[in-house]
Amino acid sequence: MSFDEKMLSGVVRQVLETLMRENGAAPSPATCVYDSVDEAVDNAIIAQRQLIAMTLEDRERMIAAMRQTALDYNEMLSEMAVKETKLGRYEDKIRENILCATKTPGTEDIQPLAKTGDNGLMLLEYAPVGVIGALTPITNPTGTFIHNGISMLAAGNAVVFNPHPSARQTSTKLVELLHQAIVEAGGPPSIIATIRNPTLETAGQIIEHPRINMLVATGGKPVVKAVLSSGKKAIGAGAGNPPALVDETAHIRHAAECIINGASINNNIFCTCEKEVIVVDEVADSLIKFMQETGKAYLLTPEETEKVTRLVVNDKGKINIAFIGRNVQVILKEIGVTVDEACRVAIFDAPQDHPLVWLEQMMPVLPIVRVPDVQAGIRLGVEVEQGNRHTAIMHSTNVDHLTAFARAVQTTIFVKNGPAYAGIGLGGEGHTAFTIAGPTGEGLTSARSFTRQRRCTLVEGFRII
Ligand code: NAD
């Protein structure tokens, strides 16, 4: 075995830390929070080498510890996330974290594939990529870390996170907790590492770093573009503007309930949330009435709609970030409207060219556009999705209509007759992901997304038939 200097210093450091801990001199295992990108990467490289020398059973033990930690500290982390970012709702963060802790696949996702035939055996294995640089959004500082952490480790990688600066405290706390869980389960320190003061500059250093093998960006268009221009293998999970289309054959009350629940979860900050409703005219009034009957939707008058629009869309035609992820009560108070605590979302009749139909608002203010028929609805749905290939939702009992919209819109997630969040496994089948890679095509990422394929071919023989 050959040791280079950095690896040797890492081993020495670990031995010293273990001795110090045993003597009560160090309260926690070796750090996972680094001042510099270089330091984080150096330690992540050592950790990854140690990880791949361990068994899959070891890896599963670490993952079980991460899942348990995310659940044990759920309340604290959810509270921190809402307080620090001022986005979303505590009770929905709780659901997000449970979802990520329990429905992110582990090592079962990297099962190898074997093929035998006249010419022998082919074995395909999903190998680690090495060290991953992950850039994460302000909207999900807990879910993204739980999901990315479990998936990347399950695939045998180390990860260096550059959290969104405005979610730094929550992200750092969660990384420390996951790190501690991994170390206590016998895993290597720094397999999950983070930058103490993340900035755009440190993001750039991660993107450029010669020893980072893969980049994963979860965020808006600029960060996705930045990683895709890096010359490295990169996964881009970008913005969406999911339309919810309702046709005349839908179960309208059910559609109304699903849309209100889907659009209001976490105050609309999930990238998958319904961002606008497109409804066939003949059922539009019933849809709105049933939405109001949920007790969770407030119908804005035309004057209130104008006031809210001026409030949340600025002069440059961009979303006013002060209202992203805020409770509907906070937004409506600004225009002098008071609604009770049960209210979760404001809805309004909107023309097709209303800015909130086209912008990713990420707040509980939901435009409803009427169209003459389902064909017009499909055309508009495709346009407002804007080629993000993210998420679309349709409520219909007509299979031809459902198929036509799914084919036309080409999104990564297409939800039929349910809230959008069913598409990420919340009350829907399938695993969850908080890095949904439309632009680069991995879809709802999981351990396998963070691997590279390796093939071993044995010519002739080794068959048992
Ligand atoms: P953001 O793009 O502003 O930030 C994401 C991360 O990228 C942050 O860590 C930020 O510091 C970094 N960053 C931003 N611009 C960068 C650049 N030019 N170079 C390097 N790093 C850069 O996104 P946000 O506001 O934190 O999150 C909301 C956005 O993320 C929404 O558009 C939402 O749809 C999207 N999102 C997508 C997914 C998905 O899975 N597809 C999941 C969550 C959020």
Coordinates of C-alpha atoms and ligand atoms in Angstrom, one line a residue:
M1 CA 0.0 0.0 0.0
S2 CA 1.4 3.4 -0.8
F3 CA 0.6 6.5 1.3
D4 CA 0.9 10.0 0.1
E5 CA 1.6 12.8 2.5
K6 CA -2.0 14.1 2.7
M7 CA -3.4 10.6 3.3
L8 CA -0.8 10.0 6.0
S9 CA -1.6 13.3 7.8
G10 CA -5.3 12.4 7.7
V11 CA -4.6 9.0 9.4
V12 CA -2.4 10.7 12.0
R13 CA -5.1 13.3 12.6
Q14 CA -7.8 10.6 13.1
V15 CA -5.6 8.6 15.5
L16 CA -4.9 11.8 17.5
E17 CA -8.6 12.7 17.6
T18 CA -9.6 9.3 18.7
L19 CA -7.1 9.4 21.5
M20 CA -8.2 12.9 22.5
R21 CA -11.8 11.8 22.5
E22 CA -11.1 8.7 24.6
N23 CA -9.4 11.0 27.1
G24 CA -12.4 13.4 27.1
A25 CA -10.4 16.2 25.4
A26 CA -12.5 16.4 22.2
P27 CA -16.3 16.5 22.5
S28 CA -17.1 15.3 19.0
P29 CA -15.5 13.3 16.2
A30 CA -13.2 15.0 13.7
T31 CA -14.7 17.9 12.0
C32 CA -16.8 18.0 8.8
V33 CA -17.0 21.9 8.6
Y34 CA -14.0 23.5 6.8
D35 CA -12.8 27.0 6.3
S36 CA -11.5 26.3 2.9
V37 CA -12.6 24.3 -0.1
D38 CA -9.1 22.7 -0.4
E39 CA -9.2 21.5 3.1
A40 CA -12.6 20.0 2.7
V41 CA -11.7 18.3 -0.5
D42 CA -8.4 16.9 0.9
N43 CA -10.3 15.3 3.8
A44 CA -13.2 14.1 1.7
I45 CA -10.7 12.3 -0.6
I46 CA -9.2 10.4 2.4
A47 CA -12.7 9.6 3.7
Q48 CA -13.8 8.3 0.3
R49 CA -10.8 6.0 0.1
Q50 CA -11.7 4.6 3.5
L51 CA -15.4 4.2 2.6
I52 CA -14.7 2.1 -0.4
A53 CA -12.4 -0.2 1.6
M54 CA -15.4 -1.0 3.9
T55 CA -18.3 -3.4 3.2
L56 CA -21.8 -2.6 1.9
E57 CA -23.1 -3.8 5.2
D58 CA -21.0 -1.1 6.9
R59 CA -22.4 1.5 4.4
E60 CA -26.0 0.4 5.2
R61 CA -25.2 0.8 8.9
M62 CA -24.1 4.3 8.3
I63 CA -27.2 5.1 6.3
A64 CA -29.5 3.6 9.0
A65 CA -27.8 6.0 11.5
M66 CA -28.3 9.0 9.1
R67 CA -32.0 8.1 8.7
Q68 CA -32.5 7.8 12.4
T69 CA -30.6 11.1 13.1
A70 CA -32.7 13.0 10.6
L71 CA -35.8 11.7 12.3
D72 CA -34.5 12.2 15.9
Y73 CA -33.6 15.9 15.2
N74 CA -36.5 16.6 12.8
E75 CA -38.3 19.1 15.1
M76 CA -35.2 21.1 15.8
L77 CA -34.0 21.1 12.2
S78 CA -37.5 22.1 10.9
E79 CA -37.7 24.9 13.3
M80 CA -34.2 26.1 12.4
A81 CA -34.9 26.0 8.7
V82 CA -38.1 28.1 9.0
K83 CA -36.5 30.6 11.4
E84 CA -33.3 31.0 9.4
T85 CA -34.7 31.1 5.8
K86 CA -38.1 32.6 6.7
L87 CA -39.5 30.2 4.0
G88 CA -42.1 27.5 4.3
R89 CA -44.0 26.0 7.2
Y90 CA -42.8 24.0 10.1
E91 CA -45.3 21.2 9.8
D92 CA -44.4 20.7 6.1
K93 CA -40.6 20.7 6.8
I94 CA -41.4 17.9 9.2
R95 CA -43.1 16.0 6.4
E96 CA -40.2 16.8 4.0
N97 CA -37.6 15.4 6.4
I98 CA -39.6 12.2 7.2
L99 CA -40.0 11.7 3.5
C100 CA -36.3 12.1 2.8
A101 CA -35.2 10.0 5.8
T102 CA -37.5 7.1 4.9
K103 CA -37.9 7.1 1.1
T104 CA -34.4 7.9 -0.2
P105 CA -33.0 4.6 -1.5
G106 CA -29.8 3.2 0.0
T107 CA -27.3 0.6 -1.4
E108 CA -30.2 -1.5 -2.9
D109 CA -30.2 1.1 -5.7
I110 CA -26.8 0.1 -6.9
Q111 CA -27.4 -3.6 -7.5
P112 CA -25.2 -4.8 -10.3
L113 CA -26.5 -6.2 -13.5
A114 CA -25.3 -9.6 -14.9
K115 CA -26.0 -10.8 -18.5
T116 CA -25.0 -14.2 -19.7
G117 CA -25.2 -15.6 -23.3
D118 CA -23.3 -17.6 -25.9
N119 CA -20.2 -15.5 -25.4
G120 CA -20.0 -15.7 -21.6
L121 CA -20.7 -13.3 -18.9
M122 CA -21.0 -9.5 -18.6
L123 CA -21.1 -7.8 -15.3
L124 CA -22.2 -4.2 -14.9
E125 CA -21.4 -2.5 -11.7
Y126 CA -22.3 1.0 -10.4
A127 CA -19.0 2.4 -9.1
P128 CA -18.5 5.5 -7.0
V129 CA -17.4 8.7 -8.8
G130 CA -15.2 9.8 -5.9
V131 CA -15.7 13.3 -4.4
I132 CA -18.9 15.2 -5.4
G133 CA -19.4 18.9 -5.0
A134 CA -23.0 19.7 -4.2
L135 CA -24.5 23.2 -4.4
T136 CA -27.8 23.3 -2.6
P137 CA -30.9 25.7 -2.5
I138 CA -32.3 27.9 0.2
T139 CA -35.7 26.3 -0.3
N140 CA -34.8 22.9 1.2
P141 CA -31.8 23.1 3.4
T142 CA -32.9 20.0 5.3
G143 CA -34.5 17.7 2.7
T144 CA -31.7 18.2 0.1
F145 CA -29.0 17.4 2.6
I146 CA -30.7 14.2 3.9
H147 CA -31.5 13.0 0.4
N148 CA -28.1 13.9 -1.2
G149 CA -26.1 12.7 1.8
I150 CA -27.8 9.3 1.9
S151 CA -27.7 8.8 -1.9
M152 CA -24.1 9.9 -2.4
L153 CA -22.8 7.8 0.5
A154 CA -24.8 4.8 -0.6
A155 CA -23.0 5.0 -3.9
G156 CA -19.6 5.1 -2.2
N157 CA -18.8 8.8 -2.6
A158 CA -17.8 11.6 -0.4
V159 CA -19.5 14.9 -0.8
V160 CA -18.5 18.5 -0.1
F161 CA -21.5 20.8 0.2
N162 CA -21.6 24.4 -0.5
P163 CA -24.9 25.4 1.1
H164 CA -27.0 28.4 0.2
P165 CA -25.5 31.2 2.3
S166 CA -28.9 32.2 3.7
A167 CA -29.4 28.6 4.9
R168 CA -25.9 28.2 6.3
Q169 CA -26.7 27.6 9.9
T170 CA -29.4 24.9 9.4
S171 CA -27.3 23.2 6.7
T172 CA -24.2 23.2 8.8
K173 CA -26.0 21.8 11.8
L174 CA -27.6 19.0 9.8
V175 CA -24.2 18.1 8.2
E176 CA -22.7 18.0 11.6
L177 CA -25.4 15.7 12.9
L178 CA -25.2 13.4 9.9
H179 CA -21.4 13.3 10.2
Q180 CA -21.6 12.4 13.8
A181 CA -24.1 9.6 13.0
I182 CA -21.8 8.2 10.3
V183 CA -18.7 8.3 12.6
E184 CA -20.6 6.7 15.5
A185 CA -21.7 4.0 13.1
G186 CA -18.0 3.3 12.3
G187 CA -17.8 5.4 9.1
P188 CA -15.0 7.7 8.1
P189 CA -15.0 11.3 9.2
S190 CA -15.6 14.0 6.5
I191 CA -17.3 11.6 4.1
I192 CA -19.9 14.4 4.3
A193 CA -18.2 17.8 4.6
T194 CA -19.4 21.4 4.2
I195 CA -17.9 24.9 3.9
R196 CA -18.1 27.0 7.0
N197 CA -18.8 30.3 5.2
P198 CA -20.3 29.3 1.8
T199 CA -20.3 32.1 -0.8
L200 CA -20.6 32.3 -4.6
E201 CA -16.8 32.4 -4.5
T202 CA -16.5 29.0 -2.7
A203 CA -19.2 27.7 -5.1
G204 CA -16.9 28.7 -7.9
Q205 CA -13.9 27.0 -6.2
I206 CA -15.9 23.8 -5.9
I207 CA -16.9 24.0 -9.5
E208 CA -13.3 24.5 -10.6
H209 CA -11.6 22.2 -8.2
P210 CA -9.4 19.7 -10.0
R211 CA -10.0 16.9 -7.4
I212 CA -13.7 17.1 -7.4
N213 CA -15.0 14.4 -9.8
M214 CA -18.7 15.4 -10.1
L215 CA -20.9 18.4 -9.6
V216 CA -24.5 18.4 -8.5
A217 CA -26.5 21.7 -8.6
T218 CA -29.9 21.9 -7.1
G219 CA -31.2 25.4 -7.7
G220 CA -32.1 28.0 -10.3
K221 CA -31.0 28.3 -13.9
P222 CA -27.7 30.1 -13.3
V223 CA -26.2 27.5 -11.0
V224 CA -27.3 24.7 -13.3
K225 CA -25.6 26.5 -16.2
A226 CA -22.5 27.1 -14.1
V227 CA -22.0 23.3 -13.4
L228 CA -22.9 22.3 -16.9
S229 CA -20.2 24.7 -18.2
S230 CA -17.6 23.2 -15.9
G231 CA -16.3 20.5 -18.2
K232 CA -17.0 18.0 -15.4
K233 CA -19.6 15.3 -15.1
A234 CA -22.6 17.3 -13.7
I235 CA -26.1 16.8 -12.6
G236 CA -28.4 19.9 -13.0
A237 CA -31.6 20.0 -11.1
G238 CA -33.2 23.3 -12.0
A239 CA -36.3 25.5 -11.7
G240 CA -39.8 24.5 -12.7
N241 CA -43.1 26.2 -13.3
P242 CA -45.6 23.2 -12.9
P243 CA -49.0 23.7 -14.5
A244 CA -52.0 21.9 -13.1
L245 CA -54.5 21.2 -15.9
V246 CA -58.1 20.4 -15.1
D247 CA -60.5 19.2 -17.9
E248 CA -64.3 18.8 -18.0
T249 CA -64.1 15.1 -17.2
A250 CA -62.2 15.5 -13.9
H251 CA -63.7 14.7 -10.5
I252 CA -63.8 18.4 -9.7
R253 CA -64.0 18.4 -5.9
H254 CA -61.1 16.0 -5.7
A255 CA -59.1 18.1 -8.2
A256 CA -59.8 21.2 -6.1
E257 CA -58.6 19.5 -2.9
C258 CA -55.5 18.1 -4.5
I259 CA -54.5 21.4 -6.0
I260 CA -55.0 23.4 -2.8
N261 CA -53.0 20.9 -0.8
G262 CA -50.3 20.6 -3.5
A263 CA -49.9 24.3 -4.1
S264 CA -49.8 25.3 -0.4
I265 CA -47.4 22.7 0.9
N266 CA -44.5 24.6 2.4
N267 CA -46.0 27.8 1.1
N268 CA -45.3 26.7 -2.5
I269 CA -41.5 26.6 -2.2
F270 CA -41.1 23.0 -3.5
C271 CA -40.0 23.2 -7.1
T272 CA -42.7 20.6 -7.9
C273 CA -45.6 22.6 -6.4
E274 CA -48.5 23.6 -8.6
K275 CA -47.6 27.1 -9.8
E276 CA -50.7 27.8 -12.0
V277 CA -54.0 26.2 -12.7
I278 CA -55.4 25.9 -16.2
V279 CA -59.0 24.8 -16.3
V280 CA -61.6 24.2 -19.0
D281 CA -64.1 27.0 -18.8
E282 CA -67.2 24.9 -18.3
V283 CA -65.9 23.5 -15.0
A284 CA -63.9 26.6 -13.8
D285 CA -66.6 28.0 -11.5
S286 CA -67.1 24.6 -9.8
L287 CA -63.4 24.2 -9.4
I288 CA -63.1 27.6 -7.7
K289 CA -66.2 26.9 -5.5
F290 CA -64.8 23.6 -4.3
M291 CA -61.4 25.2 -3.7
Q292 CA -63.1 27.7 -1.4
E293 CA -65.1 24.9 0.3
T294 CA -61.8 23.4 1.5
G295 CA -61.6 26.3 3.9
K296 CA -57.9 26.7 2.9
A297 CA -58.3 29.0 -0.2
Y298 CA -59.2 32.7 -0.3
L299 CA -60.6 34.0 -3.6
L300 CA -59.1 37.5 -4.4
T301 CA -61.3 40.1 -6.0
P302 CA -60.1 41.7 -9.2
E303 CA -58.9 44.8 -7.2
E304 CA -57.2 42.6 -4.6
T305 CA -55.6 40.6 -7.4
E306 CA -54.1 43.8 -8.8
K307 CA -52.8 44.9 -5.4
V308 CA -51.2 41.5 -4.7
T309 CA -49.6 41.4 -8.2
R310 CA -48.1 44.9 -7.7
L311 CA -46.8 43.7 -4.3
V312 CA -45.2 40.4 -5.3
V313 CA -44.0 41.2 -8.8
N314 CA -41.5 44.1 -9.0
D315 CA -41.1 46.9 -11.6
K316 CA -38.6 44.8 -13.5
G317 CA -41.2 42.0 -13.9
K318 CA -39.3 39.7 -11.3
I319 CA -40.7 38.1 -8.2
N320 CA -40.3 40.2 -5.0
I321 CA -38.2 37.8 -3.0
A322 CA -39.4 39.3 0.3
F323 CA -42.6 37.3 -0.1
I324 CA -41.2 34.0 -1.3
G325 CA -42.3 31.1 1.0
R326 CA -44.2 33.4 3.4
N327 CA -47.6 32.5 4.8
V328 CA -50.6 33.7 2.9
Q329 CA -51.6 35.8 6.0
V330 CA -48.4 37.8 5.8
I331 CA -48.9 38.5 2.1
L332 CA -52.5 39.5 2.3
K333 CA -52.0 41.7 5.4
E334 CA -49.8 43.9 3.1
I335 CA -52.9 44.7 1.0
G336 CA -55.2 45.1 4.0
V337 CA -56.9 41.7 3.8
T338 CA -57.2 39.4 6.9
V339 CA -57.8 35.7 6.5
D340 CA -58.1 33.1 9.3
E341 CA -55.3 30.7 10.2
A342 CA -56.8 27.8 8.3
C343 CA -56.3 29.7 5.0
R344 CA -53.2 28.4 3.1
V345 CA -53.4 30.0 -0.3
A346 CA -54.9 32.9 -2.2
I347 CA -56.4 32.1 -5.6
F348 CA -57.5 34.4 -8.4
D349 CA -58.9 34.4 -11.9
A350 CA -56.0 35.3 -14.2
P351 CA -55.7 36.1 -17.9
Q352 CA -53.1 34.0 -19.8
D353 CA -50.6 36.8 -19.8
H354 CA -50.6 37.4 -16.0
P355 CA -47.0 37.5 -14.8
L356 CA -47.7 34.9 -12.1
V357 CA -48.7 32.4 -14.7
W358 CA -45.2 32.6 -16.2
L359 CA -43.0 33.3 -13.2
E360 CA -42.0 30.7 -10.6
Q361 CA -43.6 32.5 -7.7
M362 CA -42.8 30.1 -4.8
M363 CA -45.4 31.6 -2.6
P364 CA -49.1 30.7 -1.9
V365 CA -50.7 32.9 -4.5
L366 CA -52.1 30.8 -7.3
P367 CA -53.4 32.0 -10.6
I368 CA -56.3 30.2 -12.3
V369 CA -56.5 30.5 -16.1
R370 CA -59.7 29.6 -18.0
V371 CA -59.4 27.9 -21.5
P372 CA -62.2 27.0 -23.9
D373 CA -61.3 23.3 -24.2
V374 CA -58.7 20.7 -23.3
Q375 CA -56.7 21.2 -26.4
A376 CA -56.2 24.9 -25.6
G377 CA -55.3 23.8 -22.1
I378 CA -52.6 21.4 -23.3
R379 CA -51.1 24.1 -25.6
L380 CA -51.0 26.6 -22.7
G381 CA -49.7 24.0 -20.2
V382 CA -46.8 23.3 -22.5
E383 CA -46.0 26.9 -23.0
V384 CA -46.0 27.9 -19.4
E385 CA -43.9 24.9 -18.4
Q386 CA -41.3 26.7 -20.7
G387 CA -39.3 23.6 -21.5
N388 CA -38.0 23.1 -18.0
R389 CA -38.9 19.4 -18.3
H390 CA -39.8 19.6 -14.6
T391 CA -43.3 18.7 -13.4
A392 CA -46.9 18.9 -14.7
I393 CA -50.1 17.8 -13.2
M394 CA -53.5 16.8 -14.8
H395 CA -56.9 16.1 -13.4
S396 CA -59.0 14.1 -15.8
T397 CA -60.8 10.8 -16.2
N398 CA -60.2 10.8 -20.0
V399 CA -57.2 8.6 -20.7
D400 CA -56.7 10.1 -24.1
H401 CA -56.5 13.6 -22.6
L402 CA -54.1 12.5 -19.9
T403 CA -51.9 10.8 -22.5
A404 CA -52.0 13.8 -24.8
F405 CA -50.8 16.2 -22.2
A406 CA -48.1 13.9 -20.8
R407 CA -46.7 13.4 -24.3
A408 CA -46.9 17.1 -25.2
V409 CA -45.4 18.5 -22.0
Q410 CA -42.4 16.1 -21.7
T411 CA -41.9 16.7 -18.0
T412 CA -39.7 14.6 -15.6
I413 CA -42.7 14.2 -13.3
F414 CA -46.3 13.9 -14.5
V415 CA -48.9 13.5 -11.8
K416 CA -52.4 12.3 -12.7
N417 CA -55.3 13.0 -10.3
G418 CA -53.2 13.8 -7.3
P419 CA -51.3 16.7 -5.7
A420 CA -47.9 17.4 -7.3
Y421 CA -46.1 16.2 -4.2
A422 CA -47.4 12.6 -4.9
G423 CA -44.8 12.7 -7.7
I424 CA -42.0 12.9 -5.2
G425 CA -43.4 10.0 -3.2
L426 CA -45.4 11.9 -0.6
G427 CA -48.7 9.9 -0.8
G428 CA -47.5 8.5 -4.2
E429 CA -45.6 5.4 -5.1
G430 CA -41.8 5.5 -5.8
H431 CA -38.8 6.8 -4.0
T432 CA -38.3 10.4 -3.1
A433 CA -35.7 13.0 -4.3
F434 CA -35.1 16.6 -3.6
T435 CA -32.7 16.8 -6.5
I436 CA -34.9 16.3 -9.6
A437 CA -32.7 16.5 -12.6
G438 CA -34.8 17.6 -15.6
P439 CA -32.1 19.4 -17.6
T440 CA -29.6 16.5 -17.4
G441 CA -32.2 13.7 -17.4
E442 CA -31.4 11.7 -14.3
G443 CA -34.9 12.4 -13.1
L444 CA -35.5 11.8 -9.4
T445 CA -32.0 11.2 -8.4
S446 CA -30.9 8.3 -6.2
A447 CA -27.6 6.5 -5.4
R448 CA -27.3 5.2 -8.9
S449 CA -27.3 8.7 -10.3
F450 CA -24.1 9.4 -8.4
T451 CA -22.2 6.5 -9.9
R452 CA -20.3 5.7 -13.0
Q453 CA -20.9 2.4 -14.8
R454 CA -18.1 -0.2 -15.1
R455 CA -18.3 -3.3 -17.1
C456 CA -16.4 -6.6 -16.7
T457 CA -16.6 -9.1 -19.5
L458 CA -15.6 -12.8 -19.1
V459 CA -15.5 -14.4 -22.5
E460 CA -16.9 -18.0 -22.5
G461 CA -17.4 -20.1 -19.5
F462 CA -18.7 -19.3 -15.9
R463 CA -22.3 -20.0 -16.9
I464 CA -24.3 -22.6 -14.9
I465 CA -26.6 -23.5 -17.8
Ligands
NAD1 P1 -30.2 29.4 -6.4 O1 -29.9 29.0 -7.7 O2 -30.3 30.9 -6.1 O3 -29.1 28.8 -5.4 C1 -28.8 27.4 -5.4 C2 -27.3 27.2 -5.0 O4 -26.5 27.6 -6.0 C3 -26.9 28.1 -3.8 O5 -26.0 27.3 -3.0 C4 -26.3 29.3 -4.4 O6 -25.3 29.9 -3.6 C5 -25.6 28.7 -5.7 N1 -25.5 29.6 -6.8 C6 -26.5 30.4 -7.3 N2 -26.0 31.0 -8.5 C7 -24.8 30.5 -8.7 C8 -23.8 30.7 -9.7 N3 -24.0 31.5 -10.7 N4 -22.6 30.0 -9.6 C9 -22.4 29.2 -8.6 N5 -23.3 29.0 -7.6 C10 -24.4 29.6 -7.6 O7 -31.6 28.7 -6.0 P2 -32.5 29.0 -4.6 O8 -33.1 30.3 -4.7 O9 -31.6 28.7 -3.5 O10 -33.5 27.8 -4.8 C11 -34.7 28.0 -5.5 C12 -34.6 27.4 -6.9 O11 -34.1 26.1 -6.9 C13 -35.9 27.4 -7.6 O12 -35.8 27.8 -8.9 C14 -36.4 26.0 -7.5 O13 -37.2 25.5 -8.5 C15 -35.0 25.3 -7.6 N6 -35.0 23.9 -7.1 C16 -35.0 22.9 -7.9 C17 -35.0 21.6 -7.4 C18 -34.9 20.4 -8.3 O14 -34.8 19.3 -7.7 N7 -35.0 20.6 -9.6 C19 -35.1 21.4 -6.0 C20 -35.2 22.5 -5.2 C21 -35.1 23.8 -5.7

